Coordinates of C-alpha atoms and ligand atoms in Angstrom, one line a residue:
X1 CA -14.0 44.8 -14.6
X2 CA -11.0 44.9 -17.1
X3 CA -8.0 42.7 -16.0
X4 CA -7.1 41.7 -12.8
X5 CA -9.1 42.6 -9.8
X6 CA -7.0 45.0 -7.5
X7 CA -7.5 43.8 -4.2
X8 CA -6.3 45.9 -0.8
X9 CA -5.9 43.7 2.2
X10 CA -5.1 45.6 5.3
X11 CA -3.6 44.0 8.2
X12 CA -0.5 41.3 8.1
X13 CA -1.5 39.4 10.8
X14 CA -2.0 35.7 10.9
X15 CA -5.7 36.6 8.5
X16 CA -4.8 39.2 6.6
X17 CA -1.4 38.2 5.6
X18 CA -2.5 34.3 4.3
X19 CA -5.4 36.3 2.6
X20 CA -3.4 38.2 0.7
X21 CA -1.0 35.6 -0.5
X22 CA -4.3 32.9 -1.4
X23 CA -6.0 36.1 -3.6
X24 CA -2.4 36.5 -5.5
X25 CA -2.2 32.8 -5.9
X26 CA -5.6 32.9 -7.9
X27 CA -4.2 35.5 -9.8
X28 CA -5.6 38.5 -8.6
X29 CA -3.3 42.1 -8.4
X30 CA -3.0 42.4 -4.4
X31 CA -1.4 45.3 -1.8
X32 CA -0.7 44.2 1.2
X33 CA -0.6 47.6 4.0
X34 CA 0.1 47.5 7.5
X35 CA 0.8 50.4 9.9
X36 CA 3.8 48.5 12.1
X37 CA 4.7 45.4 10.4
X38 CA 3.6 41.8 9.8
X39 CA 3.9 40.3 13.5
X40 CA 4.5 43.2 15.3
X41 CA 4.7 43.9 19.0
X42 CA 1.0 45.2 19.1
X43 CA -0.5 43.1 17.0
X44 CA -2.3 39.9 17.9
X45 CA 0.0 37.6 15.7
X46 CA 3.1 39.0 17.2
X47 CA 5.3 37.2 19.7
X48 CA 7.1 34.1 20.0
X49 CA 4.9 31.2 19.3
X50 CA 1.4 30.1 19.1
X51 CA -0.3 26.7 19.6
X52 CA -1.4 24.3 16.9
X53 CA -4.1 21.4 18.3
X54 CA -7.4 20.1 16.7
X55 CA -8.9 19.2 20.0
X56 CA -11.6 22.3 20.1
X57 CA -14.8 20.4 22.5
X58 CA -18.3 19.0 21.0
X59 CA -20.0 20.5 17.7
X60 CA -17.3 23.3 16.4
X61 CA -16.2 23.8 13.2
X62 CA -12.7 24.1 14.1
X63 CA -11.3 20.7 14.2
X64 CA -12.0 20.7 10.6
X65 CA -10.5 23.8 9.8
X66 CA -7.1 23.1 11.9
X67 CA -6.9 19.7 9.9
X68 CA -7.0 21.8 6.9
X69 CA -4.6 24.4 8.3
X70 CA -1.9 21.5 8.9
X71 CA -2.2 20.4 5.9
X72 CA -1.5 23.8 4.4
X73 CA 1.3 24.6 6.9
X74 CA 2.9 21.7 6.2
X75 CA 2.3 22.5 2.1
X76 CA 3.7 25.7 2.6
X77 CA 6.9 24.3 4.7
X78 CA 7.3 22.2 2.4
X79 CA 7.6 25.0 -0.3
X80 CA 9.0 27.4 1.1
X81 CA 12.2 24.7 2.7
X82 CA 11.3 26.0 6.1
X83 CA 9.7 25.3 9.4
X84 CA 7.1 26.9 11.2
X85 CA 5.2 24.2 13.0
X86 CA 7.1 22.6 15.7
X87 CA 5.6 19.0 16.2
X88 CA 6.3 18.0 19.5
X89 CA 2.8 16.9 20.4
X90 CA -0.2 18.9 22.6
X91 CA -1.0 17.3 25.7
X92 CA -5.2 18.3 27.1
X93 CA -5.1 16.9 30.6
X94 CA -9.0 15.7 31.7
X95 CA -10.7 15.6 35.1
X96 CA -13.3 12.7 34.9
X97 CA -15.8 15.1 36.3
X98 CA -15.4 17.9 34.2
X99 CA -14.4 17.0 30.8
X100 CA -17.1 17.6 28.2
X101 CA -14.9 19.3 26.2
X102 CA -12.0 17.0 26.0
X103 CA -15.0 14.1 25.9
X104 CA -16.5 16.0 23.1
X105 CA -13.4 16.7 21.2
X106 CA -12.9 13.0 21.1
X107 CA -15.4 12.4 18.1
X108 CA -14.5 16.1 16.2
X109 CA -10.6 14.6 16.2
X110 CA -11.9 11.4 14.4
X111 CA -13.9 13.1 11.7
X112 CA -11.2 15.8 11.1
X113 CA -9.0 12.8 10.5
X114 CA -6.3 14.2 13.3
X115 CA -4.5 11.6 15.1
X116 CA -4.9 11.4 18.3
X117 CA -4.0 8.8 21.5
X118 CA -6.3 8.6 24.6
X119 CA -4.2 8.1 27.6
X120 CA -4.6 7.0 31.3
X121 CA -3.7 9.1 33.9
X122 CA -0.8 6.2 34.5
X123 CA 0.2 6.0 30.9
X124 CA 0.6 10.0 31.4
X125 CA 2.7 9.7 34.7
X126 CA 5.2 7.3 33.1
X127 CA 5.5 9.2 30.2
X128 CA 6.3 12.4 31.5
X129 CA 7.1 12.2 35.5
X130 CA 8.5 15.8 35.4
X131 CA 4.6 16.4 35.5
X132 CA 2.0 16.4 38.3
X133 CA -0.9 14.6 37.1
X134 CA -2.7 14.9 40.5
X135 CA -6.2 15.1 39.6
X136 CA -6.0 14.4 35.7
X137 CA -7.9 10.9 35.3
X138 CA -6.9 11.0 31.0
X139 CA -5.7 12.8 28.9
X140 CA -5.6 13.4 24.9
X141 CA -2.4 13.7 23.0
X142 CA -2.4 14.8 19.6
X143 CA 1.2 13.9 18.3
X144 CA 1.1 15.5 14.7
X145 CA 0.7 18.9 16.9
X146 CA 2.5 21.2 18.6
X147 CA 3.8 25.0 18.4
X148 CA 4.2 27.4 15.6
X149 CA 6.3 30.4 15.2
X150 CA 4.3 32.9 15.4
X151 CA 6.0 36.9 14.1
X152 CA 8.6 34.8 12.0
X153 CA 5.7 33.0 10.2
X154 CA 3.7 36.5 9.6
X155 CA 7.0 37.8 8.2
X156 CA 7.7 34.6 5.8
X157 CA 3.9 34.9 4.3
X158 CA 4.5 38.6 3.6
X159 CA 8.4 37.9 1.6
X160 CA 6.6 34.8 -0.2
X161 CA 3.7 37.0 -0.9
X162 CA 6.4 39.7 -2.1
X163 CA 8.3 37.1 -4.3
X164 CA 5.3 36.1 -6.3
X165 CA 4.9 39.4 -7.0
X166 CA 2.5 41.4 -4.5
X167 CA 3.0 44.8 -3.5
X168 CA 3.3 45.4 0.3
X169 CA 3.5 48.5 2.0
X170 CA 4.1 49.7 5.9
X171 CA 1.7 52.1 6.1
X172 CA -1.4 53.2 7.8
X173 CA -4.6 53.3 6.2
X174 CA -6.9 56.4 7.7
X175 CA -9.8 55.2 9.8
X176 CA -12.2 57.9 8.8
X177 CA -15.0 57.7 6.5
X178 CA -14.4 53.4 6.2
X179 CA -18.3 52.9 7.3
X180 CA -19.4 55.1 3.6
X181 CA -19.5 53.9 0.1
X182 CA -15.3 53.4 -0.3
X183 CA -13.7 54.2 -3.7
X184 CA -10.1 54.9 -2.2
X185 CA -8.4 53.8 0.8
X186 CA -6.9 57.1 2.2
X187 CA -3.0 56.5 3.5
X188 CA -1.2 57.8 6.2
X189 CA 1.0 59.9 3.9
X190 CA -2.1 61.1 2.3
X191 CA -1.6 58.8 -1.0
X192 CA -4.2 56.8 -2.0
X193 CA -5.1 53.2 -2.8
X194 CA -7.3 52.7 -5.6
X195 CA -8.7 48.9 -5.3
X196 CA -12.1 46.8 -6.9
X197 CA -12.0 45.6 -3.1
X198 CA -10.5 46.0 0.3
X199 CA -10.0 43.1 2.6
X200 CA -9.8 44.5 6.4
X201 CA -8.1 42.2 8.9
X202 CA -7.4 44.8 11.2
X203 CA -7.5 42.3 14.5
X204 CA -8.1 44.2 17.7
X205 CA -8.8 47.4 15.4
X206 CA -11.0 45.9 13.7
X207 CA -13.9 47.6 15.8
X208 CA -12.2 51.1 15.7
X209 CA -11.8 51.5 12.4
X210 CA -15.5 50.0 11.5
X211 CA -17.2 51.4 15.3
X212 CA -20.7 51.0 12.9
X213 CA -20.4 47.4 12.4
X214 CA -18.5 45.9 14.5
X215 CA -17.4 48.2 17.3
X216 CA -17.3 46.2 20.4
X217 CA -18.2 43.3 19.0
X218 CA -14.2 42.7 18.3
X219 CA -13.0 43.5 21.8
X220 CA -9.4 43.8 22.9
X221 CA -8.5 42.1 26.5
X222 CA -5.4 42.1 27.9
X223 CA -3.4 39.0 28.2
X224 CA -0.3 38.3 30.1
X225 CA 1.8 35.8 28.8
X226 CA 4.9 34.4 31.4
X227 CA 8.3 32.8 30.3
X228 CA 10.4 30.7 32.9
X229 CA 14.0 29.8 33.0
X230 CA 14.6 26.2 33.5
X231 CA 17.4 25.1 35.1
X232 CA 20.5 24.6 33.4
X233 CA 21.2 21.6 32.0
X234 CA 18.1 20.3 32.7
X235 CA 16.0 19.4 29.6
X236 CA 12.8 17.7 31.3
X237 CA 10.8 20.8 30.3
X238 CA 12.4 21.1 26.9
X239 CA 11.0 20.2 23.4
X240 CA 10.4 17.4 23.0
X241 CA 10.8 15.9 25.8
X242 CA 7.6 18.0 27.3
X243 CA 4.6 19.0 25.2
X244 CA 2.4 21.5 24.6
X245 CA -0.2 21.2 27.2
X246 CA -3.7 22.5 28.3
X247 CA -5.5 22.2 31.6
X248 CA -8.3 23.2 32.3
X249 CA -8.2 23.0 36.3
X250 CA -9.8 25.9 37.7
X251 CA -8.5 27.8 35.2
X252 CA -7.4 27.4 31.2
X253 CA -4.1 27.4 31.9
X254 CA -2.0 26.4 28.9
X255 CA 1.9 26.6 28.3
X256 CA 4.6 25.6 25.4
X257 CA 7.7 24.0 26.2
X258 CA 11.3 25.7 26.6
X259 CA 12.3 26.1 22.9
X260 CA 15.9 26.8 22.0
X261 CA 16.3 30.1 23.1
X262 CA 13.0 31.4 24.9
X263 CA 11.8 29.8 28.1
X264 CA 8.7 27.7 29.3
X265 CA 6.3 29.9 28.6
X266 CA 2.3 29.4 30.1
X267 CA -0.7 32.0 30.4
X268 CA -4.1 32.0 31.8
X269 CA -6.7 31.5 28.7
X270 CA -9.3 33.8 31.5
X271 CA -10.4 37.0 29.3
X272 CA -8.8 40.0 31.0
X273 CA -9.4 43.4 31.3
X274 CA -10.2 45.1 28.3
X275 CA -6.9 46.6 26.6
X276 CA -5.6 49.9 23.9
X277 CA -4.1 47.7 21.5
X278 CA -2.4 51.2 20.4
X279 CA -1.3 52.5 23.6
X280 CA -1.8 50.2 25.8
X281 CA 1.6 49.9 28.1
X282 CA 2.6 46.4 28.0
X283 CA 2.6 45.4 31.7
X284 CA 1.7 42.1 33.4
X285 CA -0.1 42.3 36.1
X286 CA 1.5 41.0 39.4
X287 CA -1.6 39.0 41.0
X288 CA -2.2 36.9 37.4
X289 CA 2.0 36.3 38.0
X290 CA 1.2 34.9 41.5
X291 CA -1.3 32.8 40.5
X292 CA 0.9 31.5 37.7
X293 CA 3.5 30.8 40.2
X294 CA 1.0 28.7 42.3
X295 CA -0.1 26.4 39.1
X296 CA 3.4 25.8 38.5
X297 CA 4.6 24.5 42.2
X298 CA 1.7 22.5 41.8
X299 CA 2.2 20.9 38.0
X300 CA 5.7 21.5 37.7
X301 CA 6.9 20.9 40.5
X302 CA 10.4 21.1 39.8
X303 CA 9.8 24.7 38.5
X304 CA 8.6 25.7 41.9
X305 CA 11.8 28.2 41.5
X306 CA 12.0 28.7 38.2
X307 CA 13.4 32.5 37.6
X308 CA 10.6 34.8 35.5
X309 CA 12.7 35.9 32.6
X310 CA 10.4 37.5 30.3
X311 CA 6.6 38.9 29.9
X312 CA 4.7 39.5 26.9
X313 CA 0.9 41.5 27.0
X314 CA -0.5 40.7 24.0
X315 CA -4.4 41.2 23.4
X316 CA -6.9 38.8 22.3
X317 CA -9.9 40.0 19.7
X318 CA -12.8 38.4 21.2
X319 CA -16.3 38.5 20.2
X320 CA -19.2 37.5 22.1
X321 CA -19.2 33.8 20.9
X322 CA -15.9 33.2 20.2
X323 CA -16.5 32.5 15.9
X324 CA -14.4 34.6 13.8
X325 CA -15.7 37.3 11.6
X326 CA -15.7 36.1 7.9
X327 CA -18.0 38.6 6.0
X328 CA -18.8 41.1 3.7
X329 CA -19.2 44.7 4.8
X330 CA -23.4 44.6 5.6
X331 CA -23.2 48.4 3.3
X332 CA -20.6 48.0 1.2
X333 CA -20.4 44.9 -1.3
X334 CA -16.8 45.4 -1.9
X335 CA -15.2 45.4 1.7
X336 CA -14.9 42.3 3.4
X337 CA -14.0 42.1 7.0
X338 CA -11.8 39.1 9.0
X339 CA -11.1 39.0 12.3
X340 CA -12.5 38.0 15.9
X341 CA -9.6 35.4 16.3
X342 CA -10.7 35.3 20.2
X343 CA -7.4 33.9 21.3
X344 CA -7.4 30.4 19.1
X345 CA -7.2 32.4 15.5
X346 CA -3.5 31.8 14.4
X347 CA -3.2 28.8 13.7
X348 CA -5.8 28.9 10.9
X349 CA -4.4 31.4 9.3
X350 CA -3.6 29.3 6.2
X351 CA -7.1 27.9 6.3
X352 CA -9.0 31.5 6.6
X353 CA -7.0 33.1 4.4
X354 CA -7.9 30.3 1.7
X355 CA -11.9 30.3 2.5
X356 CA -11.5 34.6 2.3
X357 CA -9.8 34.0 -1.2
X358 CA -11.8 31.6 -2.8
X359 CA -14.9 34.0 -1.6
X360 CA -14.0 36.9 -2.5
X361 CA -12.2 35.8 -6.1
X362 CA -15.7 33.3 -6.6
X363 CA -18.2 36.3 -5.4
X364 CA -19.7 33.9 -2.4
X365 CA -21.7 34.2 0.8
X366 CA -19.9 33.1 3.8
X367 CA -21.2 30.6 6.0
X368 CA -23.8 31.4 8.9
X369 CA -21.3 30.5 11.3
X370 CA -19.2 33.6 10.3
X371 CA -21.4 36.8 9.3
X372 CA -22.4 39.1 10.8
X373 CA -26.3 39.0 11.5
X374 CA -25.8 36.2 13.7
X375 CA -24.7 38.5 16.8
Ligands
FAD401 C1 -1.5 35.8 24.3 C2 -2.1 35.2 23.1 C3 -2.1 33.9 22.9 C4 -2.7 33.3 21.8 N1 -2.5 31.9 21.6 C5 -3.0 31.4 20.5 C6 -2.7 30.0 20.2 O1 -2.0 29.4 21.0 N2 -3.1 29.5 19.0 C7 -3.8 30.2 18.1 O2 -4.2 29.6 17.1 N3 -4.1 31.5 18.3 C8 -3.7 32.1 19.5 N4 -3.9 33.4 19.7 C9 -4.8 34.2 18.8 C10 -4.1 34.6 17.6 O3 -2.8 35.0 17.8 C11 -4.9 35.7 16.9 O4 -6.3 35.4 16.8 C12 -4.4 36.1 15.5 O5 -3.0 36.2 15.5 C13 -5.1 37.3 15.0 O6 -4.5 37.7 13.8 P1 -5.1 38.9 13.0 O7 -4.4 38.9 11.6 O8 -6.6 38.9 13.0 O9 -4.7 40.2 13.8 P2 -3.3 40.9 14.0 O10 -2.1 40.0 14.1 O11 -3.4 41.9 15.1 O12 -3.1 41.7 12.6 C14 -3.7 42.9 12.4 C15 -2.8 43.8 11.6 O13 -3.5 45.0 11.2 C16 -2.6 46.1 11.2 N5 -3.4 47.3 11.2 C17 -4.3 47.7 12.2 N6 -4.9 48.8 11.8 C18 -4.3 49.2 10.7 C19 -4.5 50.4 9.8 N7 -5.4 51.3 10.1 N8 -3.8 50.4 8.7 C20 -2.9 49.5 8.4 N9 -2.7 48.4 9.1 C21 -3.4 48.3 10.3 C22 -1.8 45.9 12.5 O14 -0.5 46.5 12.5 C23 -1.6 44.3 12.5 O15 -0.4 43.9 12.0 C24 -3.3 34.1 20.8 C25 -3.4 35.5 21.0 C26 -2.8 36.0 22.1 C27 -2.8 37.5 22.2

């Protein structure tokens, strides 16, 4: 190969877009191409916010990986003179009786090296009394945590990507033929891309446009995603005076804190119904809103009437273990594939989209954990 490597990555989400900008950092010739836009209103990575913790239960590799993700957020903040990652702390609230994972998160935290504070259910009530803690015997609080902007980050990787010279395009790549030997990627407008290899980080399409090798092993469910208005005036439930929390009560229920403008946002972690992340209409369902309402009488209880004032459906790309996708097409040496964020992907975005770069610029196997041949 004379020169530069060209390298297509498709997809601007969270993976594809970090991948791109890693491969052009180690000097390879990269096109960026996405059908709708870094971030955009069907894609996983679109959307307000996401959350940034390390606390991920026993015998994962994805304290690790977050601890290297904050240290490249925070690298690339630092850069770039802007914020992404709002530190206002993630809360995990523990029942004594079922808390393996916080229990086993406890020991991942210390190796990753991410600070964290064990509290008492009493140190908890005093420290925020706009919460309910009945129940919660401890709790875990990782301070250097918190929330990142989620479509206005995908946008910022793809100008910085832009600035140091990449090429990015808004365009759709055609899903035929992806699964046979590939010499061009065939475009929307019937142009073609030329490239020594294609990076796919297609997130929920992932499966569609490769039905040979991954097909439903990428699946797209449906989840609903609530925002409440807080009183006015009243900034118990605000950054940073609440934090991002996670309980896992009957059900993963999880929320981020009003920010400036949006409200207090929570969702039910549950797997829905699978979803068209195409034409999927963009509907909550009114029984997961009920529930929802329940939970927060209960928590919050001074948001027992807090107005609904906007909905998101978003999708998550689950696979059957929850491990991302990090491989190499099984056929084709020169595609690699990324995805399978199974609703915990974004905030590693830095971090995956380093590992894909320095594998595919240093001709590597992934690691077992990610390929393919372990499903
Ligand atoms: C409700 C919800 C809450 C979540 N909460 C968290 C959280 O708190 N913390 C966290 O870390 N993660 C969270 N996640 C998961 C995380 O957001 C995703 O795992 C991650 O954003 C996936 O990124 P991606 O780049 O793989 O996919 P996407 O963002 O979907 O990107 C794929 C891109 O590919 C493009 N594309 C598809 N097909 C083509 C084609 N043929 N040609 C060109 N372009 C194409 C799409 O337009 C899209 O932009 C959440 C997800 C959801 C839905």
């Amino acid at each position: 190969m004379k020169g530069k490597p060209h390298i297509a990555v498709i997809g601007a989400g969270a993976f594809g877009g970090w991948t791109a900008l890693h491969l052009l950092e180690r000097n390879a010739r990269v096109t960026l191409l996405d059908v709708w836009g870094p971030g955009n209103s069907r894609a996983s990575s679109g959307g307000e916010t996401r959350i940034m913790r390390g606390t991920y239960g026993p015998d994962q590799p994805y304290s690790e990986m977050a601890a290297r993700a904050l240290k490249l957020w925070a690298q690339y903040e630092r850069k770039w003179k802007r914020q992404f990652l709002h530190r206002c702390g993630v809360l995990w609230m523990a029942e004594g009786r079922n808390d393996a994972f916080e229990r086993g998160s406890v020991e991942m935290l210390r190796t990753a090296k991410i600070p964290f504070d064990e509290l008492s259910a009493g140190q908890m009530r005093k420290r925020w009394p706009q919460i309910n803690f009945e129940g919660v015997e401890w709790g875990i609080f990782e301070p250097a945590c918190g929330y990142l902007d989620a479509r206005v980050s995908c946008a910022a990787v793809v100008d910085a990507f832009i600035k140091a010279g990449g090429r990015y395009r808004q365009a759709s790549v055609n899903p035929e033929c992806l699964e046979q030997p590939l010499r061009a990627l065939t475009l929307s407008d019937h142009s073609q891309v030329k490239a020594d290899r294609c990076v796919f980080g297609c997130g929920p399409w992932l499966g569609r446009l490769f039905p040979k090798t991954v097909g439903n092993l990428v699946r797209a469910t449906k989840q609903d995603v609530f925002f409440f208005g807080t009183p006015a005036g009243d900034m118990r439930f605000h950054d940073p005076n609440t934090p991002v929390w996670a309980d896992h009560r009957d059900h993963f229920y999880y929320g981020i804190p009003g920010t400036d403008r949006r409200g207090f946002k929570i969702a039910d972690d549950t797997r829905g119904p699978d979803f068209d992340p195409t034409n999927g209409e963009r509907v909550i369902d009114p029984a997961t809103l009920k529930n929802v309402r329940e939970y927060i009488a209960f928590r919050f209880p001074a948001l027992r009437e807090a107005p609904l004032i906007e909905t998101r459906v978003c999708q998550y790309e689950q696979t059957p273990d929850s491990h991302f996708i990090i491989d190499r097409h099984p056929e084709n040496e020169n595609v690699w594939l990324v995805g399978g964020g199974s609703g915990h992907g974004f905030k590693h975005g830095p971090a995956v989209g380093e590992m894909m770069a320095e594998l595919i610029v240093k001709d590597r196997e992934p690691a077992a954990t990610w390929r393919l041949d372990r499903f």
